[in-house]
Short mmCIF file of C-alpha atoms and ligand atoms in Angstrom, two decimals:
data_model
loop_
_atom_site.label_atom_id
_atom_site.label_comp_id
_atom_site.label_asym_id
_atom_site.label_seq_id
_atom_site.Cartn_x
_atom_site.Cartn_y
_atom_site.Cartn_z
CA MET A 25 66.58 248.33 152.90
CA ASP A 26 64.69 245.00 152.74
CA ASP A 27 63.93 244.37 149.08
CA ASP A 28 62.09 241.13 149.80
CA VAL A 29 59.79 242.36 152.58
CA PHE A 30 56.38 244.09 152.54
CA LEU A 31 56.65 246.31 155.61
CA VAL A 32 53.76 248.05 157.37
CA ARG A 33 54.43 250.66 160.02
CA PHE A 34 51.78 252.44 162.08
CA TRP A 35 52.66 256.10 162.75
CA GLY A 36 49.20 257.07 164.01
CA VAL A 37 46.35 254.77 165.07
CA ARG A 38 44.00 257.12 166.93
CA GLY A 39 40.77 258.40 165.38
CA SER A 40 39.10 261.83 165.53
CA ILE A 41 41.69 263.83 167.54
CA PRO A 42 45.20 263.29 168.92
CA VAL A 43 45.37 262.43 172.61
CA SER A 44 48.16 262.41 175.18
CA GLY A 45 48.57 261.48 178.83
CA PRO A 46 49.16 258.47 181.03
CA GLU A 47 46.23 256.48 179.59
CA SER A 48 47.53 256.45 176.00
CA VAL A 49 51.21 255.66 176.54
CA ARG A 50 51.30 252.14 175.12
CA TYR A 51 48.97 252.44 172.11
CA GLY A 52 49.85 256.07 171.36
CA GLY A 53 47.83 259.18 170.69
CA ASN A 54 48.68 260.21 167.12
CA THR A 55 45.98 260.27 164.48
CA ILE A 56 45.94 258.29 161.27
CA CYS A 57 49.13 257.63 159.33
CA ILE A 58 50.35 254.32 157.92
CA GLU A 59 53.59 253.63 156.05
CA MET A 60 53.99 250.73 153.65
CA ARG A 61 57.30 249.72 152.12
CA CYS A 62 57.08 247.49 149.11
CA GLY A 63 60.76 246.70 148.74
CA LYS A 64 62.38 249.99 147.76
CA HIS A 65 59.04 251.76 147.21
CA THR A 66 57.48 253.77 150.05
CA LEU A 67 53.78 254.63 150.33
CA LEU A 68 52.05 256.61 153.06
CA PHE A 69 48.34 256.50 153.81
CA ASP A 70 46.87 259.65 155.35
CA ALA A 71 48.49 262.62 156.98
CA GLY A 72 47.20 262.64 160.56
CA SER A 73 49.42 263.82 163.42
CA GLY A 74 51.47 260.60 163.10
CA LEU A 75 52.86 261.98 159.84
CA ARG A 76 55.19 264.31 161.79
CA SER A 77 57.12 261.35 163.23
CA ALA A 78 57.16 259.64 159.82
CA GLY A 79 58.79 262.77 158.38
CA ARG A 80 61.58 262.74 160.95
CA ALA A 81 62.22 259.05 160.27
CA PHE A 82 62.25 259.64 156.49
CA ARG A 83 64.78 262.41 156.90
CA ALA A 84 67.00 260.21 159.07
CA SER A 85 66.87 257.27 156.67
CA GLY A 86 67.06 259.29 153.44
CA VAL A 87 63.62 258.48 152.00
CA THR A 88 63.13 261.24 149.42
CA ASP A 89 60.74 259.89 146.76
CA PHE A 90 57.39 258.43 147.81
CA ASP A 91 53.59 258.48 147.45
CA LEU A 92 51.04 259.87 149.93
CA LEU A 93 47.48 258.60 149.44
CA PHE A 94 44.54 260.17 151.26
CA THR A 95 41.50 258.15 152.34
CA HIS A 96 39.64 261.45 152.89
CA CYS A 97 40.34 264.87 154.36
CA HIS A 98 38.76 265.00 157.82
CA TYR A 99 41.12 266.69 160.28
CA ASP A 100 42.36 263.48 161.88
CA HIS A 101 43.63 262.40 158.43
CA ILE A 102 45.34 265.65 157.32
CA ILE A 103 46.45 267.66 160.35
CA GLY A 104 50.05 266.39 160.20
CA LEU A 105 50.76 267.60 156.67
CA PRO A 106 51.94 271.16 157.56
CA PHE A 107 54.32 269.60 160.13
CA PHE A 108 55.79 267.02 157.74
CA VAL A 109 59.39 268.24 157.24
CA PRO A 110 59.94 266.53 153.84
CA ILE A 111 57.52 268.99 152.16
CA TYR A 112 59.96 271.84 152.92
CA ASP A 113 62.97 269.99 151.47
CA ARG A 114 63.83 270.72 147.81
CA SER A 115 65.46 267.30 147.37
CA VAL A 116 62.14 265.51 148.09
CA LYS A 117 59.57 264.35 145.52
CA ILE A 118 56.08 263.41 146.73
CA THR A 119 53.16 262.15 144.67
CA LEU A 120 49.85 262.93 146.43
CA TRP A 121 46.67 261.02 145.56
CA SER A 122 43.00 261.39 146.46
CA GLY A 123 39.70 260.24 145.02
CA HIS A 124 37.03 260.84 147.66
CA LEU A 125 36.20 264.31 146.28
CA ALA A 126 36.21 263.24 142.63
CA GLY A 127 34.29 265.76 140.54
CA ARG A 128 34.10 268.22 143.45
CA LYS A 129 37.72 269.12 144.27
CA THR A 130 41.12 268.11 143.00
CA THR A 131 43.85 266.83 145.31
CA ARG A 132 45.73 270.10 144.74
CA GLN A 133 42.68 272.21 145.70
CA MET A 134 42.04 270.10 148.80
CA VAL A 135 45.58 270.60 150.12
CA ASP A 136 45.74 274.28 149.06
CA GLU A 137 42.51 275.05 150.90
CA PHE A 138 43.42 273.75 154.32
CA MET A 139 47.08 274.75 154.31
CA ARG A 140 46.81 278.53 154.14
CA PRO A 141 46.08 281.56 156.36
CA PRO A 142 44.12 282.04 158.53
CA TRP A 143 44.19 278.28 159.32
CA PHE A 144 48.00 278.02 159.06
CA PRO A 145 50.69 280.77 158.88
CA VAL A 146 51.96 279.92 155.38
CA LYS A 147 50.65 278.62 152.09
CA LEU A 148 51.58 275.49 150.22
CA ASP A 149 53.74 277.52 147.85
CA VAL A 150 56.47 277.84 150.52
CA CYS A 151 56.99 274.08 150.21
CA LYS A 152 60.21 273.38 148.35
CA ALA A 153 59.56 269.70 147.69
CA SER A 154 58.23 268.66 144.30
CA LEU A 155 54.55 267.87 144.89
CA ASP A 156 52.84 265.96 142.10
CA CYS A 157 49.08 265.92 142.82
CA ARG A 158 47.07 263.14 141.18
CA ASP A 159 43.31 262.58 141.11
CA PHE A 160 41.44 259.33 140.69
CA VAL A 161 37.89 257.97 140.82
CA SER A 162 36.79 255.24 143.23
CA GLY A 163 37.23 251.89 141.51
CA ASP A 164 40.36 252.95 139.64
CA VAL A 165 43.39 250.68 139.83
CA LEU A 166 46.51 252.73 140.59
CA ARG A 167 50.06 251.69 139.75
CA PRO A 168 52.09 254.26 141.69
CA ARG A 169 55.40 252.39 141.43
CA GLU A 170 56.75 249.51 139.40
CA GLY A 171 55.11 246.27 140.55
CA VAL A 172 52.85 247.98 143.13
CA VAL A 173 49.11 247.71 142.44
CA VAL A 174 46.63 249.75 144.50
CA ARG A 175 42.94 248.97 144.06
CA THR A 176 40.41 251.52 145.31
CA GLY A 177 36.79 251.44 146.44
CA SER A 178 34.20 253.58 148.21
CA LEU A 179 33.60 253.34 151.95
CA VAL A 180 30.53 254.54 153.85
CA HIS A 181 31.47 257.80 155.57
CA PRO A 182 30.08 261.36 155.63
CA GLY A 183 31.60 263.26 152.69
CA GLY A 184 33.04 260.11 151.14
CA CYS A 185 36.10 257.99 151.85
CA ILE A 186 38.33 255.62 149.88
CA GLY A 187 39.40 252.12 150.90
CA TYR A 188 42.69 250.80 149.49
CA ARG A 189 43.99 247.34 148.65
CA VAL A 190 47.76 247.27 148.11
CA GLU A 191 49.24 244.30 146.25
CA TRP A 192 52.96 243.69 145.92
CA GLY A 193 55.16 240.61 145.81
CA GLY A 194 52.20 238.26 146.23
CA ARG A 195 51.12 240.00 149.47
CA VAL A 196 47.98 242.05 150.13
CA VAL A 197 47.40 244.75 152.75
CA ALA A 198 44.09 246.66 152.89
CA VAL A 199 43.31 250.01 154.53
CA ILE A 200 39.61 250.22 155.45
CA THR A 201 39.11 253.43 157.42
CA ASP A 202 36.73 255.28 157.96
CA THR A 203 33.56 253.31 157.26
CA GLU A 204 30.16 252.46 158.75
CA HIS A 205 28.52 249.06 158.40
CA GLU A 206 24.83 248.25 158.24
CA PRO A 207 23.55 245.89 160.95
CA ASP A 208 23.75 242.22 159.90
CA LYS A 209 25.20 243.04 156.49
CA LEU A 210 28.66 242.61 155.00
CA ASP A 211 29.73 245.48 152.73
CA GLN A 212 30.44 243.94 149.32
CA ALA A 213 32.86 246.71 148.36
CA VAL A 214 34.88 246.06 151.52
CA LEU A 215 34.81 242.29 150.96
CA GLY A 216 36.28 242.86 147.49
CA LEU A 217 39.09 245.03 148.84
CA ILE A 218 40.07 242.64 151.65
CA ALA A 219 39.66 239.26 149.87
CA ASP A 220 42.44 236.87 150.90
CA ALA A 221 44.44 239.75 152.45
CA ASP A 222 47.46 239.18 154.66
CA LEU A 223 46.43 242.19 156.74
CA VAL A 224 43.26 244.28 157.01
CA ILE A 225 43.60 247.61 158.80
CA TYR A 226 40.02 248.27 159.89
CA ASP A 227 38.04 251.11 161.49
CA CYS A 228 37.28 249.77 164.99
CA THR A 229 36.23 253.06 166.59
CA TYR A 230 33.25 251.57 168.44
CA THR A 231 32.02 248.30 169.92
CA GLU A 232 28.73 246.74 168.77
CA GLU A 233 27.19 247.84 172.10
CA GLU A 234 28.11 251.49 171.41
CA MET A 235 27.17 251.41 167.74
CA GLU A 236 23.46 252.24 168.14
CA ARG A 237 24.29 255.61 169.68
CA HIS A 238 26.63 256.42 166.81
CA ARG A 239 24.63 255.50 163.71
CA GLY A 240 25.49 257.98 160.94
CA ASP A 241 28.90 258.90 162.37
CA GLY A 242 30.60 256.80 159.70
CA HIS A 243 32.51 254.29 161.83
CA SER A 244 32.52 250.59 162.55
CA THR A 245 33.39 247.98 165.20
CA TRP A 246 35.97 245.27 165.84
CA GLN A 247 33.18 242.69 165.79
CA GLN A 248 32.31 243.71 162.22
CA GLY A 249 36.00 243.63 161.30
CA VAL A 250 36.17 240.00 162.48
CA LYS A 251 33.06 239.04 160.46
CA LEU A 252 34.43 240.66 157.31
CA CYS A 253 37.87 239.05 157.67
CA GLU A 254 36.34 235.61 158.24
CA ALA A 255 34.06 235.98 155.20
CA ALA A 256 36.89 237.25 153.00
CA GLY A 257 39.52 234.72 154.04
CA ALA A 258 41.81 237.46 155.40
CA ARG A 259 44.54 236.39 157.82
CA GLY A 260 45.37 239.47 159.90
CA LEU A 261 43.14 242.18 161.38
CA ALA A 262 44.57 245.40 162.81
CA LEU A 263 42.06 247.12 165.09
CA PHE A 264 42.58 250.74 164.16
CA HIS A 265 41.17 254.32 164.44
CA HIS A 266 40.85 253.88 168.21
CA ASP A 267 38.29 256.16 169.83
CA PRO A 268 40.07 259.04 171.62
CA THR A 269 38.42 258.10 174.95
CA ARG A 270 39.82 254.55 174.82
CA THR A 271 42.52 253.89 177.47
CA ASP A 272 45.47 251.52 177.13
CA ASP A 273 43.81 249.07 179.53
CA GLU A 274 40.55 249.16 177.56
CA LEU A 275 42.43 248.51 174.32
CA ASP A 276 44.22 245.54 175.96
CA GLU A 277 40.81 244.14 176.84
CA THR A 278 39.38 244.77 173.37
CA GLU A 279 42.40 243.12 171.79
CA LYS A 280 41.92 240.04 173.97
CA LEU A 281 38.23 239.77 173.06
CA ALA A 282 39.01 240.17 169.36
CA LYS A 283 41.84 237.59 169.47
CA ASP A 284 39.50 235.06 171.09
CA ARG A 285 37.19 235.41 168.09
CA PHE A 286 39.85 235.75 165.39
CA ALA A 287 43.43 234.63 166.04
CA GLY A 288 44.96 237.14 163.61
CA ALA A 289 43.44 240.17 165.36
CA PHE A 290 45.47 242.75 167.31
CA ALA A 291 45.06 246.37 168.41
CA ALA A 292 47.46 248.55 166.39
CA ARG A 293 49.91 250.81 168.24
CA ASP A 294 51.90 253.89 167.22
CA GLY A 295 55.36 252.79 166.06
CA GLN A 296 54.36 249.16 165.52
CA THR A 297 56.00 247.46 162.52
CA LEU A 298 54.93 244.29 160.71
CA LYS A 299 56.98 242.53 158.06
CA PHE A 300 55.65 240.14 155.44
CA PRO A 301 58.33 238.23 153.53
CA VAL A 302 57.63 238.20 149.80
CA SER A 303 58.55 236.11 146.83
CA LEU A 304 59.21 238.58 144.04
CA HIS A 305 58.60 235.95 141.38
CA LYS A 306 55.04 235.37 142.53
CA GLU A 307 52.60 238.09 141.47
CA ARG A 308 48.85 237.96 142.03
ZN1 ZN B 406 38.90 259.46 160.97
ZN1 ZN B 407 36.46 260.75 158.78
#
């Protein structure tokens, strides 16, 4: 394992619902799931359908102790959890975190409620893994593993959503999905989470042209992602949470347009891995 690398792997980049077929071969059709490896520590963000593949990879590589942080619990961010093989393995220890329902539901209640009959054949209590459910409030600073700092903030999305800023080894990667921007305004909470980031993973469901028809849906655009990254001094922008109707060719075109405006922009794909070398003596 690379102890001196901050690794980001996309297991699911599609928003709303998984898709399959000849038009989503290159970018993939799994919904939201991101893995981050901070040296020997492994974090997962969201449990969309991409989580199933992450589970198979974890089993193959012997990853048995890690954190799973939820941005929120819409279907595209949770549907993979019942199909995540590590939860049925008694040698596995998972710490689950959420904060978007603070004061309304605990992380344990959230998971218990969707993983049970009649929605799924079995209940969470058949899981043999050790599941440690933690709750936090937006704005809290989490320290899930030694040396790993995770800052949290509220995004603009129906029912609430949490944005994350992960700091380790002098590197910063931010997860900003799902969120809606106001026209001609930069969200100060988002700017704080992405300041000087090496990579910003941003909700680019729509284009600015489409946005008017989708006000209130809780999503944003690649154009807004570029503006935010420029204002915050961020270096990389992963276009993410692709609309399910978007074809591979359309995403190629969007990526090209975004790159012309911001050199560090790219359209994220299922299975894509990025590595950021770190200096473990330099902490922010
Ligand atoms: Zn979503
Ligand atoms: Zn959502």
